[in-house]
C-alpha cells in the first residue's frame, strides 16, 4: 500500500510539474513576442531608410548634384549598412521572400525560413556541399557511359544505362531547385534565371526519360545527339568544379570587405581575379555554344526524319533556349563586374589625388 501511495504521489507531482513548465514556457514565449515587436519595427525602419537613401543617392547622381567619388563612397557605406542588417540575427525580423509554388508543390505550406543565422548558414553549407558532390558525378557519369560505349558496347549505347543517367539528372536538378528556393527564402541573392534554368533542365530530364533510344542499324547516326549531349555534360562537370572552387575563393573576401552577405551565392563567372576570369569565361561561352549546337542538332535529326519523336524536338528547343539564357545572363554579369571594377578604379584614383 505504501509503494502504491508513493507512485501515485510521484505521478501526480510530475503531472503538476509538467503543467507548471508549460505555463512558464508559454509566458516566456508571450513575453519574447511582445519584446520582439518593437525590435521588428525598428529593424524594418532602418532597412527602409537604407533603401530610401540609396534612391536619393541615385537621384543625386543622375542629376550630377554630387561628385562621383563621394557617391561611390556613400554607396559602399550604404551597402555595408545593409550587410550588417541582413547578415546578423536581425535578418530574421525582416520580411523574407515569398515561398513560391515550386516549394509549396513539393513541401506543402511549410515555413522553410530559419529564425537563426547559424541555421541559415548551415543550409548554405549543405547547398555548397551538394554542388561539390554532384559536380564530380556530373563529370564521371557521362564519361563512364562514353568509355563503355567505345570499349564494351561496340559504339552503341543501351537504353537502360542512358535512362539511369537521365533519371539521375532529374534527381540532381530537382535537388538543386529545391535548395536554391530555400536559400532564396532565407535571404540569398541567387539570380532567378539559375532557378528557372534548373526548372527547364528538370523538364528536359523528365521528357528524355520517355525518349526511346534507337539502336542498330545505323546506331552511330541515330545516337549522335545523345553522344554529343554526354560530351557536353562532361564539359559542364569540369566547369562546375572550376566554378565551385572559384566561388569559395572570392566570396569570402567580399564578405570580409562588407560587399556581400554571408548567405550570398556568387556563381563562377561573377567574381574573382582576372586570371581566373580569363580561364573560366571561355569555358562557359564554349559550353553555351556547344549546348546550342546539341539542341540544333537534335532539331535537325527530327526534321530530316532520322529520329522524329516529339521528345527530340522538345529537348532540342529547350537546350537552345537554355543556351541563349545562359549566354545573356553571363554577359549581364560580366558587364556588372566591369562597372564595379570601373567604380573601384575611380575610387582609388581619387584617393591618390587626395
PDB file of N, CA, C and O in Angstrom, residues 284-309:
ATOM      1  N   UNK A 284      32.894  28.793 -70.215  1.00  0.00           N
ATOM      2  CA  UNK A 284      31.451  28.999 -70.128  1.00  0.00           C
ATOM      3  C   UNK A 284      30.846  29.306 -71.496  1.00  0.00           C
ATOM      4  O   UNK A 284      29.812  28.742 -71.866  1.00  0.00           O
ATOM      5  N   UNK A 285      31.489  30.198 -72.265  1.00  0.00           N
ATOM      6  CA  UNK A 285      30.949  30.535 -73.579  1.00  0.00           C
ATOM      7  C   UNK A 285      31.022  29.340 -74.531  1.00  0.00           C
ATOM      8  O   UNK A 285      30.120  29.141 -75.361  1.00  0.00           O
ATOM      9  N   UNK A 286      32.087  28.534 -74.424  1.00  0.00           N
ATOM     10  CA  UNK A 286      32.175  27.321 -75.249  1.00  0.00           C
ATOM     11  C   UNK A 286      31.062  26.348 -74.891  1.00  0.00           C
ATOM     12  O   UNK A 286      30.422  25.753 -75.770  1.00  0.00           O
ATOM     13  N   UNK A 287      30.819  26.181 -73.593  1.00  0.00           N
ATOM     14  CA  UNK A 287      29.729  25.317 -73.141  1.00  0.00           C
ATOM     15  C   UNK A 287      28.383  25.779 -73.678  1.00  0.00           C
ATOM     16  O   UNK A 287      27.572  24.970 -74.136  1.00  0.00           O
ATOM     17  N   UNK A 288      28.154  27.082 -73.606  1.00  0.00           N
ATOM     18  CA  UNK A 288      26.866  27.605 -74.066  1.00  0.00           C
ATOM     19  C   UNK A 288      26.699  27.419 -75.570  1.00  0.00           C
ATOM     20  O   UNK A 288      25.614  27.071 -76.050  1.00  0.00           O
ATOM     21  N   UNK A 289      27.790  27.634 -76.326  1.00  0.00           N
ATOM     22  CA  UNK A 289      27.727  27.400 -77.762  1.00  0.00           C
ATOM     23  C   UNK A 289      27.504  25.935 -78.080  1.00  0.00           C
ATOM     24  O   UNK A 289      26.703  25.598 -78.981  1.00  0.00           O
ATOM     25  N   UNK A 290      28.184  25.047 -77.355  1.00  0.00           N
ATOM     26  CA  UNK A 290      28.032  23.615 -77.581  1.00  0.00           C
ATOM     27  C   UNK A 290      26.624  23.153 -77.208  1.00  0.00           C
ATOM     28  O   UNK A 290      26.035  22.287 -77.867  1.00  0.00           O
ATOM     29  N   UNK A 291      26.076  23.735 -76.132  1.00  0.00           N
ATOM     30  CA  UNK A 291      24.712  23.406 -75.721  1.00  0.00           C
ATOM     31  C   UNK A 291      23.718  23.771 -76.819  1.00  0.00           C
ATOM     32  O   UNK A 291      22.814  22.985 -77.151  1.00  0.00           O
ATOM     33  N   UNK A 292      23.882  24.966 -77.403  1.00  0.00           N
ATOM     34  CA  UNK A 292      23.003  25.376 -78.504  1.00  0.00           C
ATOM     35  C   UNK A 292      23.196  24.462 -79.716  1.00  0.00           C
ATOM     36  O   UNK A 292      22.221  24.105 -80.402  1.00  0.00           O
ATOM     37  N   UNK A 293      24.453  24.064 -79.966  1.00  0.00           N
ATOM     38  CA  UNK A 293      24.737  23.186 -81.116  1.00  0.00           C
ATOM     39  C   UNK A 293      24.046  21.833 -80.941  1.00  0.00           C
ATOM     40  O   UNK A 293      23.448  21.297 -81.891  1.00  0.00           O
ATOM     41  N   UNK A 294      24.110  21.260 -79.727  1.00  0.00           N
ATOM     42  CA  UNK A 294      23.441  19.983 -79.479  1.00  0.00           C
ATOM     43  C   UNK A 294      21.937  20.124 -79.680  1.00  0.00           C
ATOM     44  O   UNK A 294      21.281  19.258 -80.267  1.00  0.00           O
ATOM     45  N   UNK A 295      21.362  21.234 -79.191  1.00  0.00           N
ATOM     46  CA  UNK A 295      19.928  21.472 -79.388  1.00  0.00           C
ATOM     47  C   UNK A 295      19.561  21.568 -80.850  1.00  0.00           C
ATOM     48  O   UNK A 295      18.567  20.967 -81.303  1.00  0.00           O
ATOM     49  N   UNK A 296      20.348  22.311 -81.618  1.00  0.00           N
ATOM     50  CA  UNK A 296      20.073  22.441 -83.060  1.00  0.00           C
ATOM     51  C   UNK A 296      20.252  21.110 -83.779  1.00  0.00           C
ATOM     52  O   UNK A 296      19.507  20.797 -84.721  1.00  0.00           O
ATOM     53  N   UNK A 297      21.237  20.310 -83.349  1.00  0.00           N
ATOM     54  CA  UNK A 297      21.440  19.000 -83.965  1.00  0.00           C
ATOM     55  C   UNK A 297      20.243  18.089 -83.707  1.00  0.00           C
ATOM     56  O   UNK A 297      19.800  17.353 -84.610  1.00  0.00           O
ATOM     57  N   UNK A 298      19.696  18.134 -82.477  1.00  0.00           N
ATOM     58  CA  UNK A 298      18.502  17.336 -82.184  1.00  0.00           C
ATOM     59  C   UNK A 298      17.331  17.769 -83.066  1.00  0.00           C
ATOM     60  O   UNK A 298      16.588  16.921 -83.584  1.00  0.00           O
ATOM     61  N   UNK A 299      17.173  19.086 -83.239  1.00  0.00           N
ATOM     62  CA  UNK A 299      16.099  19.570 -84.118  1.00  0.00           C
ATOM     63  C   UNK A 299      16.323  19.115 -85.557  1.00  0.00           C
ATOM     64  O   UNK A 299      15.374  18.750 -86.270  1.00  0.00           O
ATOM     65  N   UNK A 300      17.573  19.106 -85.992  1.00  0.00           N
ATOM     66  CA  UNK A 300      17.880  18.690 -87.363  1.00  0.00           C
ATOM     67  C   UNK A 300      17.570  17.204 -87.568  1.00  0.00           C
ATOM     68  O   UNK A 300      16.999  16.814 -88.598  1.00  0.00           O
ATOM     69  N   UNK A 301      17.930  16.362 -86.576  1.00  0.00           N
ATOM     70  CA  UNK A 301      17.629  14.933 -86.710  1.00  0.00           C
ATOM     71  C   UNK A 301      16.122  14.677 -86.779  1.00  0.00           C
ATOM     72  O   UNK A 301      15.675  13.737 -87.438  1.00  0.00           O
ATOM     73  N   UNK A 302      15.353  15.540 -86.088  1.00  0.00           N
ATOM     74  CA  UNK A 302      13.893  15.391 -86.160  1.00  0.00           C
ATOM     75  C   UNK A 302      13.357  15.851 -87.508  1.00  0.00           C
ATOM     76  O   UNK A 302      12.458  15.227 -88.088  1.00  0.00           O
ATOM     77  N   UNK A 303      13.931  16.940 -88.050  1.00  0.00           N
ATOM     78  CA  UNK A 303      13.441  17.491 -89.322  1.00  0.00           C
ATOM     79  C   UNK A 303      13.732  16.543 -90.475  1.00  0.00           C
ATOM     80  O   UNK A 303      12.874  16.309 -91.351  1.00  0.00           O
ATOM     81  N   UNK A 304      14.938  15.975 -90.518  1.00  0.00           N
ATOM     82  CA  UNK A 304      15.313  15.094 -91.638  1.00  0.00           C
ATOM     83  C   UNK A 304      14.758  13.693 -91.479  1.00  0.00           C
ATOM     84  O   UNK A 304      14.907  12.854 -92.374  1.00  0.00           O
ATOM     85  N   UNK A 305      14.147  13.399 -90.323  1.00  0.00           N
ATOM     86  CA  UNK A 305      13.478  12.117 -90.148  1.00  0.00           C
ATOM     87  C   UNK A 305      14.327  11.001 -89.595  1.00  0.00           C
ATOM     88  O   UNK A 305      13.875   9.849 -89.557  1.00  0.00           O
ATOM     89  N   UNK A 306      15.562  11.297 -89.116  1.00  0.00           N
ATOM     90  CA  UNK A 306      16.392  10.239 -88.533  1.00  0.00           C
ATOM     91  C   UNK A 306      15.763   9.742 -87.233  1.00  0.00           C
ATOM     92  O   UNK A 306      15.598   8.549 -87.005  1.00  0.00           O
ATOM     93  N   UNK A 307      15.445  10.681 -86.340  1.00  0.00           N
ATOM     94  CA  UNK A 307      14.717  10.374 -85.101  1.00  0.00           C
ATOM     95  C   UNK A 307      13.634  11.442 -84.971  1.00  0.00           C
ATOM     96  O   UNK A 307      13.925  12.590 -84.670  1.00  0.00           O
ATOM     97  N   UNK A 308      12.397  11.057 -85.201  1.00  0.00           N
ATOM     98  CA  UNK A 308      11.351  12.082 -85.364  1.00  0.00           C
ATOM     99  C   UNK A 308      10.381  12.161 -84.193  1.00  0.00           C
ATOM    100  O   UNK A 308       9.303  12.739 -84.325  1.00  0.00           O
ATOM    101  N   UNK A 309      10.716  11.576 -83.030  1.00  0.00           N
ATOM    102  CA  UNK A 309       9.811  11.654 -81.889  1.00  0.00           C
ATOM    103  C   UNK A 309       9.680  13.095 -81.392  1.00  0.00           C
ATOM    104  O   UNK A 309      10.599  13.904 -81.530  1.00  0.00           O
TER     105      UNK A 309
END
